[in-house]
Amino acid sequence: MLYLRFKIQNYNMATENRGNFSSKIGVILATVGTAVGLGNVWRFPYVVGDNGGGAFLLVYVGALLLLGIPGVIAEFIIGRHSHANAVDSFKKIAPGTKWHWIGYSGVLAGFLIMGYYAVVVGWTLEYLVQACLGNLSGLTTEQYGEMFNQFAAHPFLPLIWTLIAMLVSTFVVARGVSGGIEKASNVLMPTFFIIILIMVGHSFFLPAAKEGMLYLFTPNFSELKPVAILIAIGQTFFSLSLGMGCLITYSSYFKKDVKLPKTAAQVVSIDAMVAVLSAMIIFPAVFSFGMQPEQGPSLVFKVLPNVFQQMPVGTLWGILFYALLFIAAITSLISLHEVVTAYLHENSSLNRRKSAYLVTFLVMVLAVFASLSFGELSHITLFGKTIFDLLDFFTASILLPVGGFFISIFVGWYLDKRIIAAELRIKHPKAHLIIKGYIFMLRVIVPTCIFAVFLYSILG
Ligand code: TRP
Protein backbone atom coordinates (compact mmCIF):
# COMPACT_ATOMS: atom_id res chain seq x y z
CA MET A 1 0.00 0.00 0.00
CA LEU A 2 2.80 2.34 0.95
CA TYR A 3 4.55 1.44 -2.24
CA LEU A 4 1.39 2.20 -4.16
CA ARG A 5 1.01 5.59 -2.50
CA PHE A 6 4.56 6.38 -3.31
CA LYS A 7 4.03 5.42 -6.90
CA ILE A 8 0.93 7.55 -7.19
CA GLN A 9 2.71 10.50 -5.65
CA ASN A 10 5.47 10.07 -8.14
CA TYR A 11 3.03 10.17 -10.98
CA ASN A 12 1.36 13.21 -9.54
CA MET A 13 4.66 14.99 -9.49
CA ALA A 14 5.33 14.00 -13.06
CA THR A 15 1.95 15.09 -14.25
CA GLU A 16 1.19 18.14 -12.14
CA ASN A 17 0.54 21.38 -13.96
CA ARG A 18 -0.80 19.47 -16.91
CA GLY A 19 -3.63 21.95 -17.23
CA ASN A 20 -7.39 21.93 -16.86
CA PHE A 21 -10.41 23.05 -18.76
CA SER A 22 -11.07 26.29 -16.93
CA SER A 23 -14.87 26.47 -17.15
CA LYS A 24 -17.84 24.11 -17.29
CA ILE A 25 -18.95 25.44 -20.63
CA GLY A 26 -15.37 24.87 -21.84
CA VAL A 27 -15.64 21.24 -20.74
CA ILE A 28 -18.85 20.75 -22.72
CA LEU A 29 -17.70 22.57 -25.83
CA ALA A 30 -14.33 20.80 -25.97
CA THR A 31 -15.88 17.37 -25.41
CA VAL A 32 -18.63 18.06 -27.93
CA GLY A 33 -15.81 19.24 -30.21
CA THR A 34 -14.16 15.82 -30.17
CA ALA A 35 -17.44 13.94 -30.56
CA VAL A 36 -19.00 16.06 -33.28
CA GLY A 37 -16.98 15.45 -36.40
CA LEU A 38 -16.96 13.85 -39.81
CA GLY A 39 -18.81 10.98 -38.14
CA ASN A 40 -21.88 13.18 -37.67
CA VAL A 41 -21.97 15.40 -40.73
CA TRP A 42 -20.32 13.15 -43.30
CA ARG A 43 -20.85 9.55 -42.18
CA PHE A 44 -24.18 9.55 -40.32
CA PRO A 45 -26.39 10.78 -43.20
CA TYR A 46 -25.11 8.20 -45.65
CA VAL A 47 -25.28 5.41 -43.07
CA VAL A 48 -28.93 6.32 -42.48
CA GLY A 49 -29.43 6.49 -46.25
CA ASP A 50 -27.86 3.07 -46.76
CA ASN A 51 -29.90 1.48 -43.99
CA GLY A 52 -33.40 2.63 -44.72
CA GLY A 53 -33.91 5.88 -42.79
CA GLY A 54 -36.21 6.19 -39.78
CA ALA A 55 -36.06 2.64 -38.43
CA PHE A 56 -32.29 2.90 -38.29
CA LEU A 57 -32.62 6.09 -36.30
CA LEU A 58 -34.48 4.25 -33.52
CA VAL A 59 -31.80 1.56 -33.35
CA TYR A 60 -29.16 4.27 -33.19
CA VAL A 61 -30.87 5.98 -30.26
CA GLY A 62 -31.02 2.61 -28.50
CA ALA A 63 -27.29 2.10 -29.03
CA LEU A 64 -26.57 5.58 -27.68
CA LEU A 65 -28.49 4.93 -24.47
CA LEU A 66 -27.32 1.37 -23.89
CA LEU A 67 -23.68 1.68 -24.93
CA GLY A 68 -22.89 5.31 -25.62
CA ILE A 69 -23.71 6.90 -22.28
CA PRO A 70 -22.20 4.07 -20.13
CA GLY A 71 -19.11 4.03 -22.36
CA VAL A 72 -18.56 7.77 -22.15
CA ILE A 73 -18.98 7.72 -18.37
CA ALA A 74 -16.51 4.81 -18.07
CA GLU A 75 -13.78 6.77 -19.88
CA PHE A 76 -14.62 9.86 -17.83
CA ILE A 77 -14.18 7.90 -14.59
CA ILE A 78 -10.74 6.63 -15.63
CA GLY A 79 -9.57 10.00 -16.87
CA ARG A 80 -10.80 12.22 -14.09
CA HIS A 81 -9.75 9.81 -11.38
CA SER A 82 -6.21 9.41 -12.66
CA HIS A 83 -5.55 12.85 -14.16
CA ALA A 84 -3.26 11.21 -16.65
CA ASN A 85 -2.98 10.45 -20.36
CA ALA A 86 -4.48 7.36 -22.00
CA VAL A 87 -1.56 5.09 -21.01
CA ASP A 88 -0.49 6.45 -17.62
CA SER A 89 -4.08 6.53 -16.39
CA PHE A 90 -4.11 2.72 -16.38
CA LYS A 91 -0.61 2.54 -14.88
CA LYS A 92 -1.78 4.76 -12.07
CA ILE A 93 -5.02 2.97 -11.30
CA ALA A 94 -3.75 -0.56 -11.93
CA PRO A 95 0.01 -0.48 -11.25
CA GLY A 96 1.95 -3.61 -12.07
CA THR A 97 -0.75 -4.99 -14.38
CA LYS A 98 -1.05 -5.16 -18.12
CA TRP A 99 -4.17 -2.95 -18.31
CA HIS A 100 -2.15 -0.04 -19.67
CA TRP A 101 -1.90 -1.92 -22.96
CA ILE A 102 -5.42 -0.61 -23.57
CA GLY A 103 -3.78 2.80 -23.49
CA TYR A 104 -1.04 1.83 -25.95
CA SER A 105 -3.65 0.46 -28.31
CA GLY A 106 -5.52 3.75 -27.93
CA VAL A 107 -2.52 5.91 -28.71
CA LEU A 108 -1.80 3.74 -31.74
CA ALA A 109 -5.45 4.01 -32.83
CA GLY A 110 -5.32 7.79 -32.45
CA PHE A 111 -2.25 7.96 -34.63
CA LEU A 112 -3.68 5.67 -37.31
CA ILE A 113 -7.07 7.42 -37.37
CA MET A 114 -5.31 10.76 -37.81
CA GLY A 115 -3.47 9.29 -40.80
CA TYR A 116 -6.68 9.16 -42.84
CA TYR A 117 -8.92 11.57 -40.94
CA ALA A 118 -6.50 14.42 -41.67
CA VAL A 119 -6.70 13.58 -45.38
CA VAL A 120 -10.48 13.96 -45.30
CA VAL A 121 -10.17 17.21 -43.32
CA GLY A 122 -7.90 18.31 -46.18
CA TRP A 123 -10.64 17.50 -48.70
CA THR A 124 -13.10 19.66 -46.76
CA LEU A 125 -10.61 22.54 -46.94
CA GLU A 126 -10.23 22.15 -50.70
CA TYR A 127 -14.01 22.14 -51.12
CA LEU A 128 -14.41 25.11 -48.79
CA VAL A 129 -11.91 27.10 -50.83
CA GLN A 130 -13.45 26.02 -54.15
CA ALA A 131 -16.88 27.01 -52.84
CA CYS A 132 -15.53 30.43 -51.80
CA LEU A 133 -13.98 30.89 -55.25
CA GLY A 134 -17.34 30.09 -56.81
CA ASN A 135 -15.89 27.08 -58.60
CA LEU A 136 -18.49 24.59 -57.46
CA SER A 137 -20.95 25.38 -60.21
CA GLY A 138 -21.78 24.65 -63.82
CA LEU A 139 -21.02 20.91 -63.82
CA THR A 140 -23.18 17.80 -64.02
CA THR A 141 -23.29 15.15 -61.29
CA GLU A 142 -20.94 12.94 -63.31
CA GLN A 143 -18.55 15.83 -63.73
CA TYR A 144 -18.57 16.54 -59.99
CA GLY A 145 -17.83 12.88 -59.40
CA GLU A 146 -14.97 13.06 -61.85
CA MET A 147 -13.73 16.29 -60.26
CA PHE A 148 -13.57 14.65 -56.85
CA ASN A 149 -11.85 11.52 -58.17
CA GLN A 150 -9.23 13.58 -59.96
CA PHE A 151 -8.58 15.75 -56.94
CA ALA A 152 -8.32 12.83 -54.50
CA ALA A 153 -5.96 11.03 -56.89
CA HIS A 154 -3.68 14.03 -57.32
CA PRO A 155 -0.15 13.25 -56.04
CA PHE A 156 0.35 16.30 -53.82
CA LEU A 157 -2.55 18.76 -53.88
CA PRO A 158 -4.63 16.88 -51.25
CA LEU A 159 -1.50 16.46 -49.16
CA ILE A 160 -0.92 20.20 -49.04
CA TRP A 161 -4.39 20.59 -47.56
CA THR A 162 -3.74 17.69 -45.19
CA LEU A 163 -0.59 19.44 -44.00
CA ILE A 164 -2.45 22.71 -43.50
CA ALA A 165 -5.13 20.90 -41.46
CA MET A 166 -2.44 19.23 -39.34
CA LEU A 167 -0.65 22.54 -38.79
CA VAL A 168 -3.85 24.22 -37.60
CA SER A 169 -4.31 21.33 -35.19
CA THR A 170 -0.67 21.51 -34.07
CA PHE A 171 -0.99 25.22 -33.42
CA VAL A 172 -3.96 24.63 -31.11
CA VAL A 173 -2.60 21.55 -29.33
CA ALA A 174 0.80 23.21 -28.76
CA ARG A 175 -0.94 26.00 -26.83
CA GLY A 176 -2.18 23.56 -24.25
CA VAL A 177 -5.46 22.61 -22.71
CA SER A 178 -7.13 25.84 -21.63
CA GLY A 179 -5.08 28.18 -23.81
CA GLY A 180 -5.42 26.06 -26.95
CA ILE A 181 -8.09 23.38 -27.06
CA GLU A 182 -10.61 25.11 -24.81
CA LYS A 183 -10.18 28.50 -26.48
CA ALA A 184 -10.52 27.02 -29.97
CA SER A 185 -13.64 25.04 -28.99
CA ASN A 186 -15.19 28.09 -27.34
CA VAL A 187 -15.01 29.93 -30.65
CA LEU A 188 -15.51 27.11 -33.14
CA MET A 189 -18.36 25.15 -31.59
CA PRO A 190 -20.79 28.10 -31.16
CA THR A 191 -19.98 29.08 -34.78
CA PHE A 192 -20.77 25.51 -35.76
CA PHE A 193 -24.16 25.64 -34.02
CA ILE A 194 -25.09 28.93 -35.61
CA ILE A 195 -24.29 27.61 -39.09
CA ILE A 196 -26.07 24.30 -38.60
CA LEU A 197 -29.23 26.02 -37.31
CA ILE A 198 -29.29 28.44 -40.25
CA MET A 199 -28.92 25.52 -42.64
CA VAL A 200 -31.60 23.40 -40.97
CA GLY A 201 -33.96 26.41 -41.04
CA HIS A 202 -33.32 26.79 -44.74
CA SER A 203 -33.95 23.07 -45.24
CA PHE A 204 -37.60 23.46 -44.29
CA PHE A 205 -38.17 25.78 -47.24
CA LEU A 206 -36.82 23.42 -49.88
CA PRO A 207 -39.31 21.87 -52.33
CA ALA A 208 -38.85 18.33 -50.99
CA ALA A 209 -38.53 19.30 -47.32
CA LYS A 210 -41.42 17.05 -46.34
CA GLU A 211 -40.19 14.08 -48.34
CA GLY A 212 -36.71 14.38 -46.82
CA MET A 213 -37.97 14.66 -43.26
CA LEU A 214 -40.40 11.76 -43.76
CA TYR A 215 -37.58 9.61 -45.06
CA LEU A 216 -35.50 10.42 -42.00
CA PHE A 217 -38.21 10.08 -39.37
CA THR A 218 -40.63 7.40 -40.63
CA PRO A 219 -39.63 4.05 -39.14
CA ASN A 220 -39.88 1.47 -41.89
CA PHE A 221 -38.98 -1.74 -40.10
CA SER A 222 -39.35 -3.94 -43.14
CA GLU A 223 -36.22 -2.33 -44.53
CA LEU A 224 -34.22 -2.77 -41.35
CA LYS A 225 -31.71 -5.57 -41.78
CA PRO A 226 -30.14 -7.18 -38.67
CA VAL A 227 -26.77 -5.85 -39.82
CA ALA A 228 -28.08 -2.33 -39.22
CA ILE A 229 -27.92 -2.93 -35.47
CA LEU A 230 -24.23 -3.61 -35.68
CA ILE A 231 -23.70 -0.66 -37.96
CA ALA A 232 -25.53 1.54 -35.46
CA ILE A 233 -23.22 0.35 -32.67
CA GLY A 234 -20.13 1.01 -34.78
CA GLN A 235 -21.44 4.48 -35.62
CA THR A 236 -22.05 5.16 -31.91
CA PHE A 237 -18.45 4.36 -31.05
CA PHE A 238 -16.88 6.36 -33.80
CA SER A 239 -19.16 9.32 -33.35
CA LEU A 240 -18.67 9.52 -29.59
CA SER A 241 -14.87 9.12 -29.90
CA LEU A 242 -15.08 5.98 -27.75
CA GLY A 243 -12.68 3.11 -27.34
CA MET A 244 -9.24 4.70 -27.63
CA GLY A 245 -8.80 6.88 -24.59
CA CYS A 246 -9.75 10.13 -26.28
CA LEU A 247 -12.33 10.81 -23.59
CA ILE A 248 -9.92 9.52 -20.92
CA THR A 249 -7.45 12.16 -22.05
CA TYR A 250 -10.02 14.95 -22.19
CA SER A 251 -11.60 14.08 -18.85
CA SER A 252 -8.17 14.00 -17.24
CA TYR A 253 -8.41 17.78 -17.62
CA PHE A 254 -11.81 17.98 -15.88
CA LYS A 255 -11.86 19.59 -12.47
CA LYS A 256 -13.41 17.82 -9.49
CA ASP A 257 -16.64 19.82 -9.70
CA VAL A 258 -17.56 18.57 -13.18
CA LYS A 259 -20.54 16.22 -12.89
CA LEU A 260 -19.63 13.20 -14.99
CA PRO A 261 -23.05 11.58 -15.63
CA LYS A 262 -24.61 14.94 -16.48
CA THR A 263 -21.73 15.90 -18.77
CA ALA A 264 -21.92 12.50 -20.50
CA ALA A 265 -25.68 12.85 -21.04
CA GLN A 266 -25.23 16.36 -22.44
CA VAL A 267 -22.41 15.40 -24.79
CA VAL A 268 -24.20 12.30 -26.07
CA SER A 269 -27.46 14.18 -26.69
CA ILE A 270 -25.74 17.06 -28.46
CA ASP A 271 -23.75 14.62 -30.59
CA ALA A 272 -26.92 12.75 -31.58
CA MET A 273 -28.74 15.98 -32.23
CA VAL A 274 -26.00 17.20 -34.56
CA ALA A 275 -26.11 13.91 -36.47
CA VAL A 276 -29.87 14.23 -36.92
CA LEU A 277 -29.64 17.92 -37.84
CA SER A 278 -27.01 17.10 -40.47
CA ALA A 279 -29.32 14.50 -41.95
CA MET A 280 -32.11 17.10 -41.87
CA ILE A 281 -29.91 19.35 -43.99
CA ILE A 282 -28.81 16.69 -46.43
CA PHE A 283 -31.99 14.67 -47.18
CA PRO A 284 -34.35 17.54 -48.10
CA ALA A 285 -31.59 19.06 -50.23
CA VAL A 286 -30.80 15.79 -51.99
CA PHE A 287 -34.47 14.93 -52.63
CA SER A 288 -35.34 18.44 -53.78
CA PHE A 289 -32.92 18.25 -56.65
CA GLY A 290 -33.67 14.78 -57.87
CA MET A 291 -30.82 12.82 -56.29
CA GLN A 292 -30.73 9.73 -54.11
CA PRO A 293 -29.18 9.63 -50.64
CA GLU A 294 -27.69 6.14 -50.90
CA GLN A 295 -24.39 7.29 -52.36
CA GLY A 296 -21.95 6.14 -49.74
CA PRO A 297 -19.04 8.16 -48.36
CA SER A 298 -18.67 10.46 -51.34
CA LEU A 299 -22.20 11.88 -50.84
CA VAL A 300 -20.97 15.20 -49.51
CA PHE A 301 -18.24 15.71 -52.10
CA LYS A 302 -19.80 14.32 -55.27
CA VAL A 303 -23.54 14.84 -54.85
CA LEU A 304 -23.90 17.95 -52.74
CA PRO A 305 -22.06 20.38 -55.04
CA ASN A 306 -24.66 19.64 -57.69
CA VAL A 307 -27.43 20.10 -55.13
CA PHE A 308 -26.10 23.46 -53.94
CA GLN A 309 -25.65 24.86 -57.43
CA GLN A 310 -29.34 24.33 -58.12
CA MET A 311 -30.39 26.34 -55.05
CA PRO A 312 -30.90 30.09 -55.15
CA VAL A 313 -27.68 31.65 -53.72
CA GLY A 314 -26.23 28.16 -53.83
CA THR A 315 -22.66 29.42 -53.52
CA LEU A 316 -23.46 30.74 -50.07
CA TRP A 317 -25.02 27.42 -48.98
CA GLY A 318 -22.00 25.58 -50.33
CA ILE A 319 -19.62 27.80 -48.39
CA LEU A 320 -21.65 27.41 -45.20
CA PHE A 321 -21.85 23.64 -45.57
CA TYR A 322 -18.14 23.05 -46.13
CA ALA A 323 -17.31 25.49 -43.34
CA LEU A 324 -19.59 23.41 -41.11
CA LEU A 325 -17.85 20.22 -42.14
CA PHE A 326 -14.41 21.72 -41.61
CA ILE A 327 -15.19 23.03 -38.11
CA ALA A 328 -16.66 19.68 -37.09
CA ALA A 329 -13.64 17.85 -38.44
CA ILE A 330 -10.85 20.08 -37.17
CA THR A 331 -12.00 19.98 -33.53
CA SER A 332 -12.05 16.18 -33.74
CA LEU A 333 -8.63 16.11 -35.37
CA ILE A 334 -7.37 18.27 -32.50
CA SER A 335 -8.66 15.71 -29.99
CA LEU A 336 -6.92 12.83 -31.75
CA HIS A 337 -3.75 14.93 -31.90
CA GLU A 338 -4.04 15.67 -28.18
CA VAL A 339 -4.25 11.97 -27.21
CA VAL A 340 -0.94 11.16 -28.89
CA THR A 341 0.73 14.44 -27.94
CA ALA A 342 -0.22 14.18 -24.25
CA TYR A 343 1.20 10.66 -24.10
CA LEU A 344 4.42 11.62 -25.87
CA HIS A 345 4.94 14.81 -23.92
CA GLU A 346 4.35 13.18 -20.53
CA ASN A 347 6.61 10.24 -21.32
CA SER A 348 9.58 11.97 -22.90
CA SER A 349 11.72 15.00 -22.39
CA LEU A 350 10.01 16.80 -25.27
CA ASN A 351 7.86 19.77 -24.36
CA ARG A 352 4.24 19.99 -25.51
CA ARG A 353 5.02 22.05 -28.60
CA LYS A 354 7.80 19.78 -29.82
CA SER A 355 5.69 16.70 -29.08
CA ALA A 356 2.82 18.15 -31.12
CA TYR A 357 5.10 18.85 -34.08
CA LEU A 358 6.69 15.41 -33.91
CA VAL A 359 3.22 13.83 -33.99
CA THR A 360 2.34 15.98 -37.00
CA PHE A 361 5.47 14.86 -38.81
CA LEU A 362 4.70 11.18 -38.18
CA VAL A 363 1.05 11.60 -39.15
CA MET A 364 2.08 13.28 -42.40
CA VAL A 365 4.23 10.28 -43.31
CA LEU A 366 1.22 8.04 -42.84
CA ALA A 367 -1.09 10.50 -44.59
CA VAL A 368 1.10 10.40 -47.70
CA PHE A 369 0.27 6.72 -48.06
CA ALA A 370 -3.39 7.24 -47.19
CA SER A 371 -3.80 10.03 -49.74
CA LEU A 372 -1.81 8.33 -52.49
CA SER A 373 -3.99 5.27 -52.11
CA PHE A 374 -6.54 7.21 -54.18
CA GLY A 375 -3.98 7.66 -56.96
CA GLU A 376 -0.45 6.33 -57.45
CA LEU A 377 -0.79 3.67 -54.78
CA SER A 378 -4.34 2.58 -55.54
CA HIS A 379 -3.02 -0.78 -56.76
CA ILE A 380 -1.65 -1.63 -53.29
CA THR A 381 -4.42 -3.52 -51.57
CA LEU A 382 -4.83 -6.08 -48.83
CA PHE A 383 -8.06 -8.11 -48.57
CA GLY A 384 -9.31 -5.91 -51.41
CA LYS A 385 -8.86 -2.73 -49.35
CA THR A 386 -6.63 0.23 -50.18
CA ILE A 387 -4.29 1.70 -47.56
CA PHE A 388 -6.90 4.35 -46.73
CA ASP A 389 -9.63 1.75 -46.31
CA LEU A 390 -7.33 -0.47 -44.28
CA LEU A 391 -6.57 2.33 -41.82
CA ASP A 392 -10.27 2.99 -41.45
CA PHE A 393 -11.14 -0.69 -41.09
CA PHE A 394 -8.33 -1.58 -38.69
CA THR A 395 -9.14 1.33 -36.37
CA ALA A 396 -12.93 1.66 -36.52
CA SER A 397 -13.71 -2.05 -36.79
CA ILE A 398 -10.90 -3.55 -34.71
CA LEU A 399 -8.99 -1.21 -32.40
CA LEU A 400 -11.99 0.85 -31.22
CA PRO A 401 -14.28 -2.09 -30.40
CA VAL A 402 -11.44 -4.00 -28.72
CA GLY A 403 -10.50 -0.88 -26.76
CA GLY A 404 -14.11 -0.20 -25.80
CA PHE A 405 -14.57 -3.81 -24.73
CA PHE A 406 -11.60 -3.77 -22.39
CA ILE A 407 -12.32 -0.30 -21.02
CA SER A 408 -15.81 -1.49 -20.11
CA ILE A 409 -14.43 -4.66 -18.50
CA PHE A 410 -11.78 -2.65 -16.68
CA VAL A 411 -14.23 -0.24 -15.07
CA GLY A 412 -16.93 -2.88 -14.56
CA TRP A 413 -14.85 -5.74 -13.15
CA TYR A 414 -11.48 -4.36 -12.04
CA LEU A 415 -12.01 -0.84 -10.77
CA ASP A 416 -12.87 -0.45 -7.07
CA LYS A 417 -16.59 0.32 -6.74
CA ARG A 418 -15.76 3.05 -4.27
CA ILE A 419 -13.81 4.88 -6.96
CA ILE A 420 -16.75 4.60 -9.32
CA ALA A 421 -19.16 5.88 -6.66
CA ALA A 422 -16.80 8.71 -5.70
CA GLU A 423 -16.42 9.84 -9.32
CA LEU A 424 -20.12 9.55 -10.16
CA ARG A 425 -21.22 11.38 -7.00
CA ILE A 426 -24.89 10.63 -7.59
CA LYS A 427 -27.14 12.44 -5.15
CA HIS A 428 -30.26 10.31 -5.09
CA PRO A 429 -31.90 8.22 -2.36
CA LYS A 430 -31.41 5.14 -4.56
CA ALA A 431 -27.88 6.05 -5.62
CA HIS A 432 -26.46 2.63 -4.75
CA LEU A 433 -29.00 0.93 -7.00
CA ILE A 434 -28.20 3.25 -9.88
CA ILE A 435 -24.50 2.53 -9.46
CA LYS A 436 -25.20 -1.21 -9.29
CA GLY A 437 -27.21 -1.00 -12.48
CA TYR A 438 -24.48 0.99 -14.16
CA ILE A 439 -21.81 -1.53 -13.18
CA PHE A 440 -23.99 -4.35 -14.49
CA MET A 441 -24.20 -2.60 -17.84
CA LEU A 442 -20.43 -2.31 -17.99
CA ARG A 443 -19.90 -5.89 -16.89
CA VAL A 444 -22.38 -7.59 -19.19
CA ILE A 445 -24.39 -5.49 -21.63
CA VAL A 446 -21.71 -3.28 -23.13
CA PRO A 447 -19.07 -6.04 -23.64
CA THR A 448 -21.65 -8.44 -25.13
CA CYS A 449 -22.86 -5.89 -27.65
CA ILE A 450 -19.35 -4.89 -28.61
CA PHE A 451 -18.34 -8.51 -29.00
CA ALA A 452 -21.25 -9.05 -31.41
CA VAL A 453 -20.21 -6.09 -33.55
CA PHE A 454 -16.64 -7.21 -33.48
CA LEU A 455 -17.42 -10.74 -34.66
CA TYR A 456 -19.61 -9.32 -37.38
CA SER A 457 -17.05 -6.91 -38.73
CA ILE A 458 -14.31 -9.52 -38.69
CA LEU A 459 -16.36 -12.34 -40.18
CA GLY A 460 -18.78 -10.25 -42.22
N1 TRP B 1 -15.90 11.44 -33.11
C1 TRP B 1 -15.28 12.04 -34.23
C2 TRP B 1 -16.26 12.06 -35.39
O1 TRP B 1 -17.41 11.81 -35.23
C3 TRP B 1 -14.00 11.35 -34.66
C4 TRP B 1 -13.09 11.10 -33.55
C5 TRP B 1 -12.39 12.02 -32.83
C6 TRP B 1 -12.81 9.84 -32.99
N2 TRP B 1 -11.69 11.39 -31.83
C7 TRP B 1 -11.93 10.06 -31.92
C8 TRP B 1 -13.24 8.57 -33.29
C9 TRP B 1 -11.52 8.99 -31.14
C10 TRP B 1 -12.83 7.51 -32.52
C11 TRP B 1 -11.97 7.72 -31.45
O2 TRP B 1 -15.88 12.37 -36.49
Tab-separated table of C-alpha atoms and ligand atoms in Angstrom, residues 31-43 75 106 109-110 113 116-117 235-247 271 328-329 331-337 339 395-396 400, ligand 1:
chain	number	residue	atom	x	y	z
A	31	THR	CA	-15.880	17.370	-25.410
A	32	VAL	CA	-18.626	18.060	-27.930
A	33	GLY	CA	-15.810	19.237	-30.212
A	34	THR	CA	-14.164	15.824	-30.174
A	35	ALA	CA	-17.436	13.940	-30.556
A	36	VAL	CA	-19.004	16.059	-33.283
A	37	GLY	CA	-16.979	15.451	-36.404
A	38	LEU	CA	-16.962	13.850	-39.812
A	39	GLY	CA	-18.810	10.983	-38.140
A	40	ASN	CA	-21.884	13.185	-37.669
A	41	VAL	CA	-21.966	15.401	-40.730
A	42	TRP	CA	-20.317	13.148	-43.301
A	43	ARG	CA	-20.853	9.555	-42.178
A	75	GLU	CA	-13.784	6.767	-19.885
A	106	GLY	CA	-5.524	3.746	-27.931
A	109	ALA	CA	-5.452	4.008	-32.834
A	110	GLY	CA	-5.322	7.788	-32.446
A	113	ILE	CA	-7.070	7.419	-37.373
A	116	TYR	CA	-6.678	9.160	-42.841
A	117	TYR	CA	-8.920	11.567	-40.939
A	235	GLN	CA	-21.445	4.477	-35.619
A	236	THR	CA	-22.054	5.158	-31.909
A	237	PHE	CA	-18.452	4.356	-31.050
A	238	PHE	CA	-16.876	6.356	-33.799
A	239	SER	CA	-19.160	9.322	-33.346
A	240	LEU	CA	-18.667	9.519	-29.586
A	241	SER	CA	-14.872	9.118	-29.899
A	242	LEU	CA	-15.081	5.983	-27.748
A	243	GLY	CA	-12.675	3.115	-27.336
A	244	MET	CA	-9.239	4.700	-27.629
A	245	GLY	CA	-8.798	6.883	-24.594
A	246	CYS	CA	-9.755	10.129	-26.283
A	247	LEU	CA	-12.333	10.810	-23.590
A	271	ASP	CA	-23.750	14.618	-30.593
A	328	ALA	CA	-16.664	19.677	-37.087
A	329	ALA	CA	-13.641	17.847	-38.441
A	331	THR	CA	-12.000	19.978	-33.532
A	332	SER	CA	-12.053	16.180	-33.744
A	333	LEU	CA	-8.629	16.107	-35.366
A	334	ILE	CA	-7.375	18.274	-32.502
A	335	SER	CA	-8.657	15.714	-29.988
A	336	LEU	CA	-6.920	12.835	-31.752
A	337	HIS	CA	-3.755	14.925	-31.895
A	339	VAL	CA	-4.245	11.974	-27.210
A	395	THR	CA	-9.138	1.334	-36.375
A	396	ALA	CA	-12.935	1.663	-36.521
A	400	LEU	CA	-11.989	0.846	-31.218
B	1	TRP	N1	-15.897	11.436	-33.113
B	1	TRP	C1	-15.280	12.044	-34.234
B	1	TRP	C2	-16.261	12.063	-35.394
B	1	TRP	O1	-17.412	11.812	-35.227
B	1	TRP	C3	-14.004	11.354	-34.663
B	1	TRP	C4	-13.089	11.100	-33.547
B	1	TRP	C5	-12.390	12.018	-32.829
B	1	TRP	C6	-12.812	9.838	-32.988
B	1	TRP	N2	-11.686	11.391	-31.833
B	1	TRP	C7	-11.934	10.061	-31.924
B	1	TRP	C8	-13.243	8.566	-33.293
B	1	TRP	C9	-11.522	8.992	-31.136
B	1	TRP	C10	-12.828	7.510	-32.520
B	1	TRP	C11	-11.971	7.718	-31.449
B	1	TRP	O2	-15.883	12.366	-36.493
